Short mmCIF file of C-alpha atoms in Angstrom, two decimals:
data_model
loop_
_atom_site.label_atom_id
_atom_site.label_comp_id
_atom_site.label_asym_id
_atom_site.label_seq_id
_atom_site.Cartn_x
_atom_site.Cartn_y
_atom_site.Cartn_z
CA UNK A 1 -2.56 -2.28 -20.32
CA UNK A 2 -0.05 -4.66 -18.83
CA UNK A 3 0.40 -3.48 -15.23
CA UNK A 4 2.43 -4.97 -12.39
CA UNK A 5 1.57 -3.92 -8.83
CA UNK A 6 4.11 -4.48 -6.06
CA UNK A 7 3.29 -4.37 -2.34
CA UNK A 8 5.32 -5.46 0.68
CA UNK A 9 2.65 -7.65 2.31
CA UNK A 10 -1.05 -8.43 1.92
CA UNK A 11 -2.21 -8.21 5.51
CA UNK A 12 -5.74 -7.05 6.33
CA UNK A 13 -5.28 -3.28 6.31
CA UNK A 14 -6.35 -0.15 4.49
CA UNK A 15 -3.37 0.12 2.11
CA UNK A 16 -3.61 -3.54 1.21
CA UNK A 17 -7.38 -3.52 0.65
CA UNK A 18 -7.06 -0.36 -1.44
CA UNK A 19 -4.37 -1.97 -3.58
CA UNK A 20 -6.40 -5.14 -3.99
CA UNK A 21 -9.48 -3.15 -5.05
CA UNK A 22 -7.36 -1.41 -7.71
CA UNK A 23 -5.99 -4.71 -9.02
CA UNK A 24 -9.43 -6.36 -9.03
CA UNK A 25 -11.07 -3.47 -10.86
CA UNK A 26 -8.32 -3.26 -13.48
CA UNK A 27 -8.71 -6.99 -14.11
CA UNK A 28 -12.50 -7.31 -13.93
CA UNK A 29 -13.79 -3.93 -15.16
CA UNK A 30 -11.12 -2.78 -17.59
CA UNK A 31 -9.73 -6.07 -18.88
CA UNK A 32 -6.14 -5.11 -18.16
CA UNK A 33 -3.44 -7.74 -17.84
CA UNK A 34 -2.64 -7.34 -14.15
CA UNK A 35 -0.03 -9.01 -11.95
CA UNK A 36 0.26 -8.50 -8.19
CA UNK A 37 3.62 -9.21 -6.54
CA UNK A 38 3.64 -9.38 -2.75
CA UNK A 39 5.80 -10.50 0.12
CA UNK A 40 4.48 -12.84 2.83
CA UNK A 41 1.38 -11.67 4.74
CA UNK A 42 3.04 -11.89 8.15
CA UNK A 43 1.33 -10.15 11.06
CA UNK A 44 -1.50 -10.48 13.60
CA UNK A 45 -3.92 -8.57 11.36
CA UNK A 46 -4.73 -11.54 9.11
CA UNK A 47 -4.11 -12.18 5.41
CA UNK A 48 -5.68 -11.04 2.14
CA UNK A 49 -3.79 -13.71 0.19
CA UNK A 50 -6.83 -16.04 -0.12
CA UNK A 51 -8.89 -13.19 -1.62
CA UNK A 52 -6.09 -12.35 -4.06
CA UNK A 53 -5.72 -15.99 -5.05
CA UNK A 54 -9.39 -16.11 -6.06
CA UNK A 55 -9.26 -12.85 -8.05
CA UNK A 56 -8.44 -14.36 -11.44
CA UNK A 57 -5.30 -12.27 -11.99
CA UNK A 58 -1.71 -13.40 -11.66
CA UNK A 59 -0.41 -13.42 -8.09
CA UNK A 60 3.29 -13.83 -7.33
CA UNK A 61 4.30 -14.43 -3.71
CA UNK A 62 7.87 -13.41 -3.00
CA UNK A 63 9.22 -14.70 0.35
CA UNK A 64 12.35 -12.54 0.02
CA UNK A 65 10.39 -9.29 0.34
CA UNK A 66 10.02 -8.97 4.11
CA UNK A 67 8.88 -5.83 5.92
CA UNK A 68 11.90 -5.38 8.22
CA UNK A 69 15.23 -4.12 6.90
CA UNK A 70 17.51 -6.95 5.82
CA UNK A 71 20.32 -6.19 3.34
CA UNK A 72 20.54 -9.80 2.17
CA UNK A 73 16.80 -10.34 1.76
CA UNK A 74 16.32 -6.89 0.24
CA UNK A 75 18.98 -7.55 -2.41
CA UNK A 76 17.44 -10.93 -3.19
CA UNK A 77 14.00 -9.30 -3.50
CA UNK A 78 15.42 -6.66 -5.85
CA UNK A 79 16.95 -9.37 -8.05
CA UNK A 80 13.65 -11.29 -8.09
CA UNK A 81 11.73 -8.16 -9.06
CA UNK A 82 14.14 -7.60 -11.95
CA UNK A 83 13.58 -11.17 -13.09
CA UNK A 84 9.78 -10.89 -12.93
CA UNK A 85 9.73 -7.50 -14.66
CA UNK A 86 11.88 -8.85 -17.49
CA UNK A 87 9.54 -11.82 -17.89
CA UNK A 88 6.26 -9.87 -17.62
CA UNK A 89 7.36 -6.82 -19.68
CA UNK A 90 4.80 -4.46 -18.10
CA UNK A 91 3.76 -1.13 -19.59
CA UNK A 92 3.69 0.28 -16.06
CA UNK A 93 4.88 -0.70 -12.59
CA UNK A 94 2.72 0.55 -9.71
CA UNK A 95 4.35 0.28 -6.28
CA UNK A 96 2.74 0.45 -2.83
CA UNK A 97 4.17 0.72 0.72
CA UNK A 98 7.70 1.58 1.82
CA UNK A 99 9.82 -1.52 1.17
CA UNK A 100 8.11 -2.49 -2.09
CA UNK A 101 8.13 1.17 -3.11
CA UNK A 102 11.90 1.45 -2.83
CA UNK A 103 12.82 -1.92 -4.35
CA UNK A 104 10.10 -1.87 -7.01
CA UNK A 105 10.99 1.59 -8.24
CA UNK A 106 14.69 0.74 -8.36
CA UNK A 107 14.03 -2.39 -10.42
CA UNK A 108 11.61 -0.57 -12.76
CA UNK A 109 14.12 2.23 -13.34
CA UNK A 110 16.86 -0.30 -14.11
CA UNK A 111 14.67 -1.70 -16.92
CA UNK A 112 13.40 1.74 -18.03
CA UNK A 113 9.77 0.92 -17.15
CA UNK A 114 7.50 3.87 -16.19
CA UNK A 115 6.58 3.72 -12.52
CA UNK A 116 3.84 5.16 -10.31
CA UNK A 117 4.07 5.03 -6.52
CA UNK A 118 1.08 5.30 -4.18
CA UNK A 119 1.64 6.80 -0.73
CA UNK A 120 -0.83 5.06 1.56
CA UNK A 121 1.02 6.33 4.61
CA UNK A 122 4.32 8.17 5.00
CA UNK A 123 7.31 5.92 5.70
CA UNK A 124 8.73 8.64 7.98
CA UNK A 125 6.60 9.71 10.93
CA UNK A 126 6.57 10.76 14.57
CA UNK A 127 7.66 8.13 17.06
CA UNK A 128 10.61 6.97 14.96
CA UNK A 129 14.20 7.41 16.06
CA UNK A 130 15.95 10.31 14.37
CA UNK A 131 18.16 7.84 12.51
CA UNK A 132 15.17 5.94 11.11
CA UNK A 133 13.29 9.17 10.32
CA UNK A 134 16.17 10.67 8.34
CA UNK A 135 17.00 7.31 6.77
CA UNK A 136 13.50 6.87 5.36
CA UNK A 137 13.47 10.43 3.99
CA UNK A 138 16.84 9.80 2.30
CA UNK A 139 15.54 6.54 0.80
CA UNK A 140 12.37 8.25 -0.45
CA UNK A 141 14.41 11.03 -2.06
CA UNK A 142 16.57 8.38 -3.73
CA UNK A 143 13.54 6.53 -5.13
CA UNK A 144 11.69 9.73 -6.09
CA UNK A 145 14.18 10.30 -8.92
CA UNK A 146 12.72 7.26 -10.68
CA UNK A 147 9.04 8.01 -10.03
CA UNK A 148 6.94 9.31 -12.91
CA UNK A 149 3.99 10.14 -10.67
CA UNK A 150 3.02 9.97 -7.01
CA UNK A 151 -0.52 9.07 -5.94
CA UNK A 152 -1.48 10.10 -2.40
CA UNK A 153 -4.56 8.92 -0.54
CA UNK A 154 -4.79 12.35 1.17
CA UNK A 155 -3.56 15.86 0.45
CA UNK A 156 -1.63 15.86 3.74
CA UNK A 157 0.47 12.94 2.50
CA UNK A 158 1.55 14.95 -0.52
CA UNK A 159 2.26 17.99 1.67
CA UNK A 160 4.47 15.92 4.00
CA UNK A 161 6.54 14.62 1.09
CA UNK A 162 6.87 18.06 -0.49
CA UNK A 163 7.83 19.62 2.85
CA UNK A 164 10.50 16.93 3.33
CA UNK A 165 11.97 17.86 -0.06
CA UNK A 166 11.28 14.45 -1.61
CA UNK A 167 9.53 15.72 -4.74
CA UNK A 168 7.79 18.81 -6.14
CA UNK A 169 4.09 19.45 -5.65
CA UNK A 170 3.24 19.02 -9.34
CA UNK A 171 4.40 15.39 -9.19
CA UNK A 172 1.54 14.44 -6.84
CA UNK A 173 -2.12 13.66 -7.41
CA UNK A 174 -4.63 12.77 -4.68
CA UNK A 175 -6.87 9.73 -5.18
CA UNK A 176 -8.67 8.90 -1.96
CA UNK A 177 -9.01 5.28 -0.91
CA UNK A 178 -12.08 3.53 -2.27
CA UNK A 179 -13.83 0.62 -0.61
CA UNK A 180 -16.96 -1.47 -0.94
CA UNK A 181 -19.75 0.55 0.70
CA UNK A 182 -22.55 -1.93 -0.01
CA UNK A 183 -22.24 -3.81 3.31
CA UNK A 184 -22.73 -0.50 5.11
CA UNK A 185 -25.67 0.61 2.96
CA UNK A 186 -27.37 -2.78 3.35
CA UNK A 187 -26.26 -4.02 6.81
CA UNK A 188 -27.36 -7.49 7.98
CA UNK A 189 -28.74 -6.03 11.24
CA UNK A 190 -30.60 -2.82 11.98
CA UNK A 191 -29.18 0.10 13.90
CA UNK A 192 -31.63 -0.57 16.75
CA UNK A 193 -30.56 -4.22 17.02
CA UNK A 194 -26.87 -3.34 17.25
CA UNK A 195 -27.42 -0.56 19.81
CA UNK A 196 -29.57 -2.89 21.92
CA UNK A 197 -26.93 -5.63 21.79
CA UNK A 198 -24.28 -3.18 22.99
CA UNK A 199 -26.51 -1.83 25.77
CA UNK A 200 -27.25 1.60 24.32
CA UNK A 201 -30.59 3.37 24.31
CA UNK A 202 -31.87 5.70 21.59
CA UNK A 203 -30.91 8.64 23.82
CA UNK A 204 -27.25 7.63 24.16
CA UNK A 205 -24.60 9.35 22.09
CA UNK A 206 -22.13 6.76 20.79
CA UNK A 207 -18.65 7.58 19.53
CA UNK A 208 -16.61 4.88 17.82
CA UNK A 209 -13.60 4.26 15.68
CA UNK A 210 -12.59 1.46 13.32
CA UNK A 211 -8.86 0.91 12.74
CA UNK A 212 -6.26 -1.73 13.39
CA UNK A 213 -4.63 -1.64 16.83
CA UNK A 214 -1.48 0.24 15.88
CA UNK A 215 0.09 3.24 17.61
CA UNK A 216 0.00 5.48 14.51
CA UNK A 217 -3.81 5.19 14.34
CA UNK A 218 -4.06 7.52 17.35
CA UNK A 219 -6.50 5.49 19.45
CA UNK A 220 -5.17 7.14 22.60
CA UNK A 221 -6.32 10.56 21.43
CA UNK A 222 -9.89 9.39 20.88
CA UNK A 223 -9.95 7.64 24.27
#
């Protein structure tokens, strides 16, 4: 297949790593013709751009596709996506994240290209202003009309979108995020070495969490 993936930014994060795994596997394992379009990897988390550049598939970096709302930049990004889609002629467009999901689906619909959208995390959530919350739901409803299928990384994501009236339940399928487990199955240091380094004995109960330092990750509830 000829597939184009679109994501807002390739920072080091779960949604981005999941997307990159999908692109890499389609290219390396299935021999698909894969293109990844991304905006700049701006943020304190770090960048996955170097990994994508060494993947062997086509990578297009689009400076116009920034994460924050910007009518001028967003329109320019939409026009650029149209241009790339016309040139690449994909069988399928697969969008990821909020900004790329809206613009990518709009451009794919304009060219009558089938489109799949993965929900890595809901664009509307607690902590937002009511204006932003309702605005994101309205935008998702608008883009849902052009979506052939939704992929959710968790059943709760699908339920949130159905409850918000964005799409019907039969439009969603759950595919949980995959990642490379080998480093955890064959760690470079033993459990005893790590516990000793951190000052724990065999009798100590240790509770931990791995996630980027972001308010929606709920670190305060664990603490």
